[in-house]
Amino acid sequence: MSAKADPKTRTIALVVAATMFMAQLDGAVLATALPRMALDFGVTPVDLSLAITVYLASLVAFLPASGWLADNYGARRIFTGAILLFGAASILCAFSTGFWPFIAARVVQGIGASLMTPVGRLVLLRTTPKDQLVSAITITTMPMLMAPTFGPPIGGFLVTYASWPWIFLLNVPIALATFFIAVRLIPTLEPEERGRLDLFGLVVVSCSLGALLFGLDQVRNPESVVIGITLLAAGCVLMVVAIRHLRRDAAPIISLEPIANHTFRICTVSGGALIRLPLRALPFLLPIFFQIHFGMNAFTAGLLLLVLNFGDLILKPAARFAYRTWGFRTVLTGSALAGAATVFALTTFGPGTSLWVIITILALSGMARSLLFTGITVLAYDDLEERLISPANVLMNMNQQVTSALAVSLSALLLALGPALRGDSSQAASIGDFHMTFLVFGGIATLAGLSLMRLSANAGAESSGRPSNSA
């Protein structure tokens, strides 16, 4: 039986939870603030989406190296250094006076987050007695729910009633407090020699992802479309090189072996990746949509995002019952198609749409997302051998961040298509451009539902406690 965490373990878990909260809150808060920040930088909100993309891209690029750095230089040293780096980058973001200096600061912030979150989890695993591990990990799961839920209204409040730099300055006291507590309480964790770093693999994977994401961002701008296409082509070539290297290297930076598993492949590469695109795009699209075309301020738009996340939260306790009663395949497929229906419903939204209709659709979308994210995450590991759990965890983390970045980049590209085709020099997205974007993402969600149908009828039976013969 799991024991209750002792005070020291609980405090370390809270420190790790606080760093996860910072990293999660940053993205959730920023999405609501984009329209107001764009005015200060003299760009469109769609242009400023690059700030989210580069943050996620740099986070993904350095994520594979986090474990190697912790093992070779000490987990506490890397963890505390990452906290300081994230805090310093937050200050740079707050005091950025131009668009490109702000983008550069976001890259540094992403690097800090890429080391802070996974190494923090590693610190917790290495310092917590096994009988207290469940209690400790439970503490760290709260920020994953709280930050996306309360981030949008917090961001909207700060932008509406204060100023956007406070979004980033909010991180500074948290970073300082967690740094000093970590130095005081976390024991010195001696480096564990892990062998050579697959530097070539790290560089080629990072460059391929960076080129693809940045190319997708550039191709939407008529003035940089050639650069964008060149980057996309280079990214595709580098990705092929990366995959060949990762398959052949004796100790690759990322093991691709878990992808050979049918269930894991569907949950990460096909259906799971597809469904994350529309569900990760909505928190970016909706605040801009409501502020530009409904005349809402940032705080009100953020409160509506609270409804989306509230729908997610209220259905979490029922997830296990749903999987046990109907099975993973049925619940995931049904949830994906229901999620697609809510995205399609957004194409009917306009300034005259009833607030209660908006709230209902957003709540239903959040409920579908709750069942999807929980089920896909659990099911991905259900059928794997023990030795594949660690590399599968790296792949799943990268999948989550890459699809989040792709969702933002694809949203920005789709919103920019309309003005480009109309020859609109203002590059302002009309309400029709948003409707077209929602239509595309609804189609992607439908394809995800069809992909999830390929799961075995008994997939996840052991995890859900559902008898295999009840399928």
CSV table of C-alpha atoms in Angstrom, one decimal:
chain,number,residue,atom,x,y,z
A,1,MET,CA,0.0,0.0,0.0
A,2,SER,CA,1.2,3.5,-0.8
A,3,ALA,CA,2.3,5.5,2.2
A,4,LYS,CA,1.7,9.2,2.7
A,5,ALA,CA,4.6,11.3,1.7
A,6,ASP,CA,6.7,12.7,4.5
A,7,PRO,CA,7.2,16.5,4.9
A,8,LYS,CA,10.5,16.6,3.1
A,9,THR,CA,9.3,14.5,0.2
A,10,ARG,CA,6.1,16.5,0.0
A,11,THR,CA,8.1,19.7,-0.2
A,12,ILE,CA,10.3,18.4,-2.9
A,13,ALA,CA,7.2,17.3,-4.8
A,14,LEU,CA,5.7,20.8,-4.4
A,15,VAL,CA,9.0,22.3,-5.8
A,16,VAL,CA,8.8,20.1,-8.8
A,17,ALA,CA,5.1,20.8,-9.2
A,18,ALA,CA,5.8,24.5,-9.1
A,19,THR,CA,8.3,24.3,-11.9
A,20,MET,CA,5.8,22.3,-14.0
A,21,PHE,CA,3.1,24.9,-13.2
A,22,MET,CA,5.4,27.7,-14.5
A,23,ALA,CA,6.1,25.9,-17.7
A,24,GLN,CA,2.4,25.0,-18.3
A,25,LEU,CA,1.1,28.4,-17.2
A,26,ASP,CA,3.3,30.2,-19.5
A,27,GLY,CA,1.7,28.9,-22.7
A,28,ALA,CA,-1.8,29.0,-21.3
A,29,VAL,CA,-1.5,32.6,-20.2
A,30,LEU,CA,0.2,33.8,-23.4
A,31,ALA,CA,-2.5,32.6,-25.8
A,32,THR,CA,-5.1,35.0,-24.3
A,33,ALA,CA,-2.6,38.0,-24.4
A,34,LEU,CA,-1.6,37.7,-28.0
A,35,PRO,CA,-3.9,40.4,-29.5
A,36,ARG,CA,-2.9,43.0,-27.0
A,37,MET,CA,0.8,42.2,-27.2
A,38,ALA,CA,0.7,42.2,-31.0
A,39,LEU,CA,-0.4,45.9,-30.8
A,40,ASP,CA,2.7,46.8,-28.8
A,41,PHE,CA,5.0,45.0,-31.2
A,42,GLY,CA,3.4,46.3,-34.3
A,43,VAL,CA,2.5,42.9,-35.7
A,44,THR,CA,-0.7,40.8,-36.1
A,45,PRO,CA,-1.7,38.3,-33.4
A,46,VAL,CA,-1.2,35.6,-36.1
A,47,ASP,CA,2.4,36.8,-36.5
A,48,LEU,CA,3.0,36.7,-32.8
A,49,SER,CA,2.0,33.0,-32.8
A,50,LEU,CA,5.7,32.5,-33.6
A,51,ALA,CA,6.4,33.2,-29.9
A,52,ILE,CA,4.4,30.0,-29.0
A,53,THR,CA,5.9,28.0,-31.8
A,54,VAL,CA,9.6,28.7,-31.0
A,55,TYR,CA,9.0,28.1,-27.3
A,56,LEU,CA,7.6,24.6,-28.0
A,57,ALA,CA,10.2,23.9,-30.8
A,58,SER,CA,13.2,24.7,-28.5
A,59,LEU,CA,11.5,22.7,-25.7
A,60,VAL,CA,11.2,19.7,-28.0
A,61,ALA,CA,14.7,20.2,-29.4
A,62,PHE,CA,16.5,19.9,-26.1
A,63,LEU,CA,14.1,17.4,-24.4
A,64,PRO,CA,16.1,14.4,-25.6
A,65,ALA,CA,19.3,15.7,-24.0
A,66,SER,CA,17.8,16.3,-20.6
A,67,GLY,CA,18.3,12.8,-19.3
A,68,TRP,CA,21.9,12.5,-20.5
A,69,LEU,CA,22.8,15.9,-18.9
A,70,ALA,CA,21.2,14.9,-15.6
A,71,ASP,CA,23.0,11.5,-15.6
A,72,ASN,CA,26.4,13.0,-16.5
A,73,TYR,CA,26.4,16.3,-14.6
A,74,GLY,CA,24.0,15.6,-11.7
A,75,ALA,CA,20.2,16.0,-11.6
A,76,ARG,CA,20.1,18.7,-8.9
A,77,ARG,CA,22.7,20.8,-10.7
A,78,ILE,CA,20.8,20.7,-14.0
A,79,PHE,CA,17.4,21.1,-12.3
A,80,THR,CA,18.4,24.2,-10.3
A,81,GLY,CA,20.3,25.7,-13.3
A,82,ALA,CA,17.2,25.2,-15.5
A,83,ILE,CA,15.0,27.0,-13.0
A,84,LEU,CA,17.4,30.0,-13.0
A,85,LEU,CA,17.6,29.9,-16.8
A,86,PHE,CA,13.8,29.9,-17.1
A,87,GLY,CA,13.5,32.8,-14.6
A,88,ALA,CA,16.1,34.9,-16.4
A,89,ALA,CA,14.5,34.2,-19.8
A,90,SER,CA,11.1,35.4,-18.3
A,91,ILE,CA,12.7,38.7,-17.3
A,92,LEU,CA,14.1,39.1,-20.8
A,93,CYS,CA,10.6,38.4,-22.2
A,94,ALA,CA,9.1,41.0,-19.9
A,95,PHE,CA,11.5,43.7,-20.9
A,96,SER,CA,11.7,43.0,-24.6
A,97,THR,CA,11.1,46.1,-26.7
A,98,GLY,CA,11.0,44.5,-30.1
A,99,PHE,CA,9.5,41.5,-31.8
A,100,TRP,CA,12.7,39.6,-32.6
A,101,PRO,CA,14.3,40.1,-29.2
A,102,PHE,CA,11.1,38.8,-27.6
A,103,ILE,CA,11.2,35.7,-29.9
A,104,ALA,CA,14.9,35.1,-29.0
A,105,ALA,CA,14.0,35.3,-25.3
A,106,ARG,CA,11.2,32.8,-25.8
A,107,VAL,CA,13.7,30.4,-27.4
A,108,VAL,CA,15.9,30.6,-24.2
A,109,GLN,CA,12.8,30.1,-22.1
A,110,GLY,CA,11.9,27.0,-24.0
A,111,ILE,CA,15.4,25.6,-23.4
A,112,GLY,CA,15.0,26.2,-19.7
A,113,ALA,CA,11.6,24.4,-19.7
A,114,SER,CA,12.9,21.5,-21.7
A,115,LEU,CA,15.4,20.8,-18.9
A,116,MET,CA,13.4,21.9,-15.9
A,117,THR,CA,10.3,19.7,-16.3
A,118,PRO,CA,11.8,16.2,-17.1
A,119,VAL,CA,14.8,16.6,-14.8
A,120,GLY,CA,12.5,17.7,-12.0
A,121,ARG,CA,10.5,14.6,-12.4
A,122,LEU,CA,13.8,12.6,-12.4
A,123,VAL,CA,14.8,14.3,-9.2
A,124,LEU,CA,11.5,13.3,-7.6
A,125,LEU,CA,11.9,9.7,-8.7
A,126,ARG,CA,15.5,9.5,-7.3
A,127,THR,CA,14.8,11.1,-3.9
A,128,THR,CA,11.4,9.6,-3.0
A,129,PRO,CA,11.1,6.2,-1.2
A,130,LYS,CA,9.1,3.8,-3.3
A,131,ASP,CA,6.3,3.5,-0.8
A,132,GLN,CA,5.7,7.3,-1.0
A,133,LEU,CA,6.0,7.6,-4.8
A,134,VAL,CA,2.3,7.5,-5.6
A,135,SER,CA,1.6,10.3,-3.1
A,136,ALA,CA,4.5,12.4,-4.4
A,137,ILE,CA,3.5,12.0,-8.1
A,138,THR,CA,-0.1,12.8,-7.3
A,139,ILE,CA,1.1,16.2,-6.0
A,140,THR,CA,2.9,16.9,-9.3
A,141,THR,CA,-0.2,16.1,-11.5
A,142,MET,CA,-2.2,19.1,-10.2
A,143,PRO,CA,-0.3,21.8,-12.2
A,144,MET,CA,-1.1,19.8,-15.4
A,145,LEU,CA,-4.8,20.4,-14.6
A,146,MET,CA,-4.6,23.9,-12.9
A,147,ALA,CA,-2.4,25.8,-15.4
A,148,PRO,CA,-4.4,25.2,-18.5
A,149,THR,CA,-7.6,25.9,-16.6
A,150,PHE,CA,-6.7,29.1,-14.8
A,151,GLY,CA,-4.0,30.3,-17.3
A,152,PRO,CA,-6.4,32.0,-19.8
A,153,PRO,CA,-8.3,34.1,-17.3
A,154,ILE,CA,-5.1,35.0,-15.4
A,155,GLY,CA,-3.6,36.2,-18.7
A,156,GLY,CA,-6.7,38.0,-19.7
A,157,PHE,CA,-6.9,39.8,-16.3
A,158,LEU,CA,-3.3,40.9,-16.4
A,159,VAL,CA,-3.5,42.2,-19.9
A,160,THR,CA,-6.8,43.9,-19.3
A,161,TYR,CA,-6.1,45.5,-15.9
A,162,ALA,CA,-2.3,45.7,-15.8
A,163,SER,CA,0.1,45.1,-18.7
A,164,TRP,CA,1.4,42.0,-20.6
A,165,PRO,CA,5.0,42.0,-19.1
A,166,TRP,CA,3.4,40.9,-15.8
A,167,ILE,CA,2.6,37.6,-17.5
A,168,PHE,CA,6.4,36.8,-17.5
A,169,LEU,CA,7.3,38.7,-14.3
A,170,LEU,CA,4.9,36.4,-12.5
A,171,ASN,CA,7.4,33.6,-13.0
A,172,VAL,CA,10.3,35.4,-11.3
A,173,PRO,CA,9.3,35.0,-7.6
A,174,ILE,CA,8.2,31.4,-8.3
A,175,ALA,CA,11.6,30.6,-9.9
A,176,LEU,CA,13.6,32.2,-7.1
A,177,ALA,CA,11.6,30.5,-4.3
A,178,THR,CA,11.8,27.0,-6.0
A,179,PHE,CA,15.5,27.5,-6.7
A,180,PHE,CA,16.4,28.3,-3.0
A,181,ILE,CA,14.1,25.5,-1.7
A,182,ALA,CA,15.6,23.0,-4.2
A,183,VAL,CA,19.2,23.9,-3.2
A,184,ARG,CA,18.3,23.6,0.5
A,185,LEU,CA,16.3,20.3,0.4
A,186,ILE,CA,17.3,18.3,-2.6
A,187,PRO,CA,20.4,16.1,-1.8
A,188,THR,CA,23.4,16.2,-4.1
A,189,LEU,CA,22.6,13.5,-6.7
A,190,GLU,CA,25.9,12.2,-8.0
A,191,PRO,CA,26.2,11.9,-11.8
A,192,GLU,CA,25.6,8.5,-13.2
A,193,GLU,CA,27.9,7.9,-16.2
A,194,ARG,CA,25.6,7.0,-19.1
A,195,GLY,CA,28.1,6.9,-21.9
A,196,ARG,CA,28.5,9.0,-25.0
A,197,LEU,CA,25.9,11.5,-26.1
A,198,ASP,CA,24.5,10.8,-29.6
A,199,LEU,CA,25.4,14.4,-30.6
A,200,PHE,CA,24.7,13.8,-34.3
A,201,GLY,CA,21.3,12.4,-33.5
A,202,LEU,CA,20.5,15.3,-31.2
A,203,VAL,CA,21.6,17.9,-33.8
A,204,VAL,CA,19.8,16.4,-36.8
A,205,VAL,CA,16.6,15.7,-34.9
A,206,SER,CA,16.6,19.3,-33.4
A,207,CYS,CA,17.4,20.9,-36.8
A,208,SER,CA,14.7,18.9,-38.6
A,209,LEU,CA,12.0,19.8,-36.2
A,210,GLY,CA,13.1,23.4,-36.0
A,211,ALA,CA,13.2,23.7,-39.8
A,212,LEU,CA,9.8,22.1,-40.2
A,213,LEU,CA,8.1,24.3,-37.6
A,214,PHE,CA,9.8,27.6,-38.6
A,215,GLY,CA,9.2,26.8,-42.3
A,216,LEU,CA,5.5,26.3,-41.6
A,217,ASP,CA,5.4,29.6,-39.9
A,218,GLN,CA,7.2,31.4,-42.7
A,219,VAL,CA,5.3,29.9,-45.7
A,220,ARG,CA,2.1,31.7,-44.6
A,221,ASN,CA,3.8,35.1,-45.3
A,222,PRO,CA,3.9,36.0,-49.1
A,223,GLU,CA,7.2,37.9,-48.5
A,224,SER,CA,8.9,34.8,-47.0
A,225,VAL,CA,7.1,32.0,-48.8
A,226,VAL,CA,10.3,30.9,-50.6
A,227,ILE,CA,12.2,30.8,-47.4
A,228,GLY,CA,9.4,28.8,-45.8
A,229,ILE,CA,9.3,26.2,-48.6
A,230,THR,CA,13.1,25.9,-48.5
A,231,LEU,CA,13.0,25.3,-44.7
A,232,LEU,CA,10.2,22.7,-45.1
A,233,ALA,CA,12.1,20.9,-47.8
A,234,ALA,CA,15.3,20.9,-45.6
A,235,GLY,CA,13.3,19.8,-42.6
A,236,CYS,CA,11.9,16.8,-44.5
A,237,VAL,CA,15.4,15.8,-45.8
A,238,LEU,CA,16.8,16.1,-42.3
A,239,MET,CA,14.0,14.1,-40.8
A,240,VAL,CA,14.7,11.2,-43.2
A,241,VAL,CA,18.4,11.4,-42.2
A,242,ALA,CA,17.4,11.5,-38.6
A,243,ILE,CA,15.1,8.4,-38.8
A,244,ARG,CA,17.8,6.4,-40.6
A,245,HIS,CA,20.4,7.4,-38.0
A,246,LEU,CA,18.1,6.6,-35.1
A,247,ARG,CA,17.3,3.1,-36.5
A,248,ARG,CA,21.0,2.2,-37.1
A,249,ASP,CA,22.8,3.8,-34.2
A,250,ALA,CA,23.7,1.5,-31.3
A,251,ALA,CA,22.8,4.1,-28.7
A,252,PRO,CA,20.5,6.7,-30.3
A,253,ILE,CA,19.4,9.9,-28.6
A,254,ILE,CA,15.8,8.6,-29.2
A,255,SER,CA,14.9,5.0,-29.5
A,256,LEU,CA,12.2,4.4,-32.2
A,257,GLU,CA,11.6,0.8,-31.1
A,258,PRO,CA,8.3,1.5,-29.3
A,259,ILE,CA,6.7,2.7,-32.6
A,260,ALA,CA,6.8,-0.9,-33.8
A,261,ASN,CA,4.0,-1.6,-31.2
A,262,HIS,CA,0.6,-1.3,-32.9
A,263,THR,CA,-1.2,0.3,-30.0
A,264,PHE,CA,1.6,2.8,-29.2
A,265,ARG,CA,1.9,3.8,-32.9
A,266,ILE,CA,-1.8,4.6,-33.1
A,267,CYS,CA,-1.7,6.6,-29.9
A,268,THR,CA,1.3,8.7,-30.9
A,269,VAL,CA,1.9,8.7,-34.7
A,270,SER,CA,-1.5,8.4,-36.2
A,271,GLY,CA,-4.8,8.8,-34.3
A,272,GLY,CA,-3.3,10.3,-31.2
A,273,ALA,CA,-1.2,12.9,-33.1
A,274,LEU,CA,-4.2,13.8,-35.3
A,275,ILE,CA,-6.6,14.4,-32.4
A,276,ARG,CA,-4.1,16.6,-30.5
A,277,LEU,CA,-3.9,19.0,-33.4
A,278,PRO,CA,-7.5,20.4,-33.2
A,279,LEU,CA,-7.7,20.1,-29.4
A,280,ARG,CA,-4.4,22.0,-29.0
A,281,ALA,CA,-5.4,24.6,-31.7
A,282,LEU,CA,-8.5,25.7,-29.9
A,283,PRO,CA,-6.8,27.4,-26.9
A,284,PHE,CA,-4.8,29.4,-29.4
A,285,LEU,CA,-7.6,30.2,-31.8
A,286,LEU,CA,-10.5,30.9,-29.5
A,287,PRO,CA,-9.1,33.9,-27.5
A,288,ILE,CA,-8.1,35.7,-30.7
A,289,PHE,CA,-11.5,34.8,-32.3
A,290,PHE,CA,-13.5,36.2,-29.4
A,291,GLN,CA,-11.4,39.3,-29.0
A,292,ILE,CA,-11.3,40.3,-32.7
A,293,HIS,CA,-14.8,39.3,-33.9
A,294,PHE,CA,-16.9,39.3,-30.7
A,295,GLY,CA,-15.5,42.5,-29.2
A,296,MET,CA,-14.5,40.8,-25.9
A,297,ASN,CA,-11.6,42.0,-23.8
A,298,ALA,CA,-8.9,39.6,-22.9
A,299,PHE,CA,-10.3,38.8,-19.5
A,300,THR,CA,-13.7,37.8,-20.8
A,301,ALA,CA,-12.2,35.7,-23.6
A,302,GLY,CA,-10.0,34.0,-20.9
A,303,LEU,CA,-13.1,33.2,-18.8
A,304,LEU,CA,-14.7,31.4,-21.8
A,305,LEU,CA,-11.5,29.3,-22.1
A,306,LEU,CA,-12.1,28.5,-18.4
A,307,VAL,CA,-15.3,26.8,-19.5
A,308,LEU,CA,-13.4,24.7,-22.0
A,309,ASN,CA,-11.0,23.5,-19.3
A,310,PHE,CA,-13.8,23.1,-16.7
A,311,GLY,CA,-15.5,20.6,-19.1
A,312,ASP,CA,-12.2,18.7,-19.1
A,313,LEU,CA,-11.9,18.7,-15.3
A,314,ILE,CA,-15.4,17.6,-14.4
A,315,LEU,CA,-15.2,14.5,-16.6
A,316,LYS,CA,-11.8,13.3,-15.3
A,317,PRO,CA,-13.3,11.3,-12.4
A,318,ALA,CA,-15.6,9.4,-14.8
A,319,ALA,CA,-12.9,8.4,-17.2
A,320,ARG,CA,-12.0,5.1,-15.6
A,321,PHE,CA,-15.7,4.1,-15.4
A,322,ALA,CA,-16.2,4.9,-19.1
A,323,TYR,CA,-13.2,2.8,-20.2
A,324,ARG,CA,-14.1,-0.1,-17.9
A,325,THR,CA,-17.8,-0.1,-19.2
A,326,TRP,CA,-17.3,0.4,-22.9
A,327,GLY,CA,-13.6,-0.2,-23.6
A,328,PHE,CA,-10.9,2.1,-24.8
A,329,ARG,CA,-11.6,1.8,-28.5
A,330,THR,CA,-15.3,2.7,-28.2
A,331,VAL,CA,-14.7,5.6,-25.8
A,332,LEU,CA,-11.8,7.1,-27.7
A,333,THR,CA,-13.5,6.8,-31.1
A,334,GLY,CA,-16.7,8.2,-29.8
A,335,SER,CA,-14.9,11.1,-28.0
A,336,ALA,CA,-12.9,11.9,-31.1
A,337,LEU,CA,-16.0,12.1,-33.3
A,338,ALA,CA,-17.9,14.1,-30.6
A,339,GLY,CA,-14.9,16.5,-30.4
A,340,ALA,CA,-15.0,16.8,-34.2
A,341,ALA,CA,-18.7,17.8,-34.0
A,342,THR,CA,-17.9,20.5,-31.4
A,343,VAL,CA,-15.2,21.9,-33.7
A,344,PHE,CA,-17.5,21.9,-36.7
A,345,ALA,CA,-20.1,23.7,-34.5
A,346,LEU,CA,-17.6,26.6,-34.1
A,347,THR,CA,-18.1,27.3,-37.8
A,348,THR,CA,-21.6,28.6,-37.0
A,349,PHE,CA,-20.4,31.1,-34.3
A,350,GLY,CA,-20.8,34.8,-34.9
A,351,PRO,CA,-21.2,38.0,-32.8
A,352,GLY,CA,-25.0,37.2,-32.5
A,353,THR,CA,-24.4,33.7,-31.1
A,354,SER,CA,-26.0,33.2,-27.7
A,355,LEU,CA,-23.5,33.1,-24.9
A,356,TRP,CA,-25.1,29.9,-23.5
A,357,VAL,CA,-24.6,28.2,-26.9
A,358,ILE,CA,-21.0,29.1,-26.8
A,359,ILE,CA,-20.6,27.9,-23.2
A,360,THR,CA,-22.4,24.6,-24.0
A,361,ILE,CA,-20.2,23.8,-27.1
A,362,LEU,CA,-17.0,24.7,-25.2
A,363,ALA,CA,-17.9,22.5,-22.2
A,364,LEU,CA,-18.7,19.6,-24.5
A,365,SER,CA,-15.4,20.0,-26.3
A,366,GLY,CA,-13.6,20.0,-23.0
A,367,MET,CA,-15.4,16.8,-22.0
A,368,ALA,CA,-14.3,15.1,-25.2
A,369,ARG,CA,-10.8,16.3,-24.7
A,370,SER,CA,-10.7,14.9,-21.2
A,371,LEU,CA,-11.5,11.3,-22.2
A,372,LEU,CA,-9.2,11.5,-25.3
A,373,PHE,CA,-6.1,12.8,-23.5
A,374,THR,CA,-6.5,10.5,-20.5
A,375,GLY,CA,-7.2,7.4,-22.6
A,376,ILE,CA,-4.5,7.9,-25.2
A,377,THR,CA,-1.8,8.6,-22.6
A,378,VAL,CA,-2.8,5.4,-20.6
A,379,LEU,CA,-3.3,3.2,-23.6
A,380,ALA,CA,0.0,4.2,-25.2
A,381,TYR,CA,2.0,2.3,-22.5
A,382,ASP,CA,-0.5,-0.5,-21.8
A,383,ASP,CA,0.9,-3.0,-24.3
A,384,LEU,CA,4.7,-2.2,-24.0
A,385,GLU,CA,7.4,-4.4,-22.6
A,386,GLU,CA,9.0,-2.9,-19.5
A,387,ARG,CA,12.3,-2.1,-21.2
A,388,LEU,CA,10.4,0.1,-23.7
A,389,ILE,CA,8.7,2.3,-21.2
A,390,SER,CA,11.5,4.8,-20.9
A,391,PRO,CA,12.1,5.4,-24.6
A,392,ALA,CA,8.3,5.4,-25.1
A,393,ASN,CA,8.0,8.1,-22.4
A,394,VAL,CA,10.5,10.3,-24.4
A,395,LEU,CA,8.6,9.8,-27.6
A,396,MET,CA,5.3,10.5,-26.0
A,397,ASN,CA,6.6,13.8,-24.4
A,398,MET,CA,8.1,14.9,-27.8
A,399,ASN,CA,4.8,14.0,-29.5
A,400,GLN,CA,2.8,16.1,-27.2
A,401,GLN,CA,5.1,19.2,-27.6
A,402,VAL,CA,5.5,18.8,-31.4
A,403,THR,CA,1.8,18.4,-32.0
A,404,SER,CA,1.2,21.5,-29.8
A,405,ALA,CA,3.7,23.5,-31.9
A,406,LEU,CA,2.2,22.2,-35.1
A,407,ALA,CA,-1.3,23.1,-34.0
A,408,VAL,CA,-0.3,26.7,-33.5
A,409,SER,CA,1.7,26.9,-36.7
A,410,LEU,CA,-1.0,25.3,-38.8
A,411,SER,CA,-3.6,27.6,-37.2
A,412,ALA,CA,-1.6,30.6,-38.2
A,413,LEU,CA,-1.0,29.3,-41.7
A,414,LEU,CA,-4.8,28.6,-42.2
A,415,LEU,CA,-5.7,32.1,-40.9
A,416,ALA,CA,-3.2,33.7,-43.2
A,417,LEU,CA,-4.5,32.0,-46.3
A,418,GLY,CA,-7.7,34.0,-46.6
A,419,PRO,CA,-6.0,37.5,-46.5
A,420,ALA,CA,-3.3,36.3,-48.9
A,421,LEU,CA,-5.8,34.9,-51.4
A,422,ARG,CA,-7.9,38.1,-51.2
A,423,GLY,CA,-4.8,40.3,-51.5
A,424,ASP,CA,-5.5,41.9,-48.2
A,425,SER,CA,-2.4,43.9,-47.2
A,426,SER,CA,-3.5,44.2,-43.6
A,427,GLN,CA,-3.3,40.4,-43.2
A,428,ALA,CA,-6.3,40.6,-40.9
A,429,ALA,CA,-8.2,37.3,-40.5
A,430,SER,CA,-11.9,37.7,-41.2
A,431,ILE,CA,-14.6,35.7,-39.4
A,432,GLY,CA,-14.8,33.5,-42.5
A,433,ASP,CA,-11.1,32.7,-42.2
A,434,PHE,CA,-11.7,31.5,-38.7
A,435,HIS,CA,-14.7,29.4,-39.8
A,436,MET,CA,-12.6,27.8,-42.6
A,437,THR,CA,-9.8,27.0,-40.0
A,438,PHE,CA,-12.3,25.4,-37.7
A,439,LEU,CA,-13.7,23.4,-40.6
A,440,VAL,CA,-10.2,22.0,-41.4
A,441,PHE,CA,-9.5,21.1,-37.8
A,442,GLY,CA,-12.9,19.4,-37.6
A,443,GLY,CA,-12.0,17.3,-40.6
A,444,ILE,CA,-8.7,16.4,-38.9
A,445,ALA,CA,-10.5,15.3,-35.7
A,446,THR,CA,-12.8,13.1,-37.9
A,447,LEU,CA,-9.8,11.4,-39.4
A,448,ALA,CA,-8.4,10.9,-35.9
A,449,GLY,CA,-11.7,9.1,-34.9
A,450,LEU,CA,-11.4,6.8,-38.0
A,451,SER,CA,-7.8,6.0,-37.1
A,452,LEU,CA,-8.7,5.2,-33.5
A,453,MET,CA,-11.2,2.6,-34.8
A,454,ARG,CA,-8.1,0.5,-35.8
A,455,LEU,CA,-7.4,-0.2,-32.1
A,456,SER,CA,-8.0,-3.7,-30.9
A,457,ALA,CA,-11.4,-4.2,-29.3
A,458,ASN,CA,-9.5,-5.5,-26.1
A,459,ALA,CA,-7.0,-2.7,-26.1
A,460,GLY,CA,-6.3,-1.5,-22.5
A,461,ALA,CA,-8.5,-4.2,-20.9
A,462,GLU,CA,-5.9,-4.8,-18.2
A,463,SER,CA,-5.5,-1.1,-17.4
A,464,SER,CA,-9.3,-0.4,-17.3
A,465,GLY,CA,-10.2,-3.6,-15.5
A,466,ARG,CA,-12.6,-4.5,-18.2
A,467,PRO,CA,-12.9,-8.3,-19.0
A,468,SER,CA,-11.4,-9.1,-22.4
A,469,ASN,CA,-14.4,-11.2,-23.4
A,470,SER,CA,-16.8,-8.2,-22.9
A,471,ALA,CA,-15.7,-6.5,-26.0
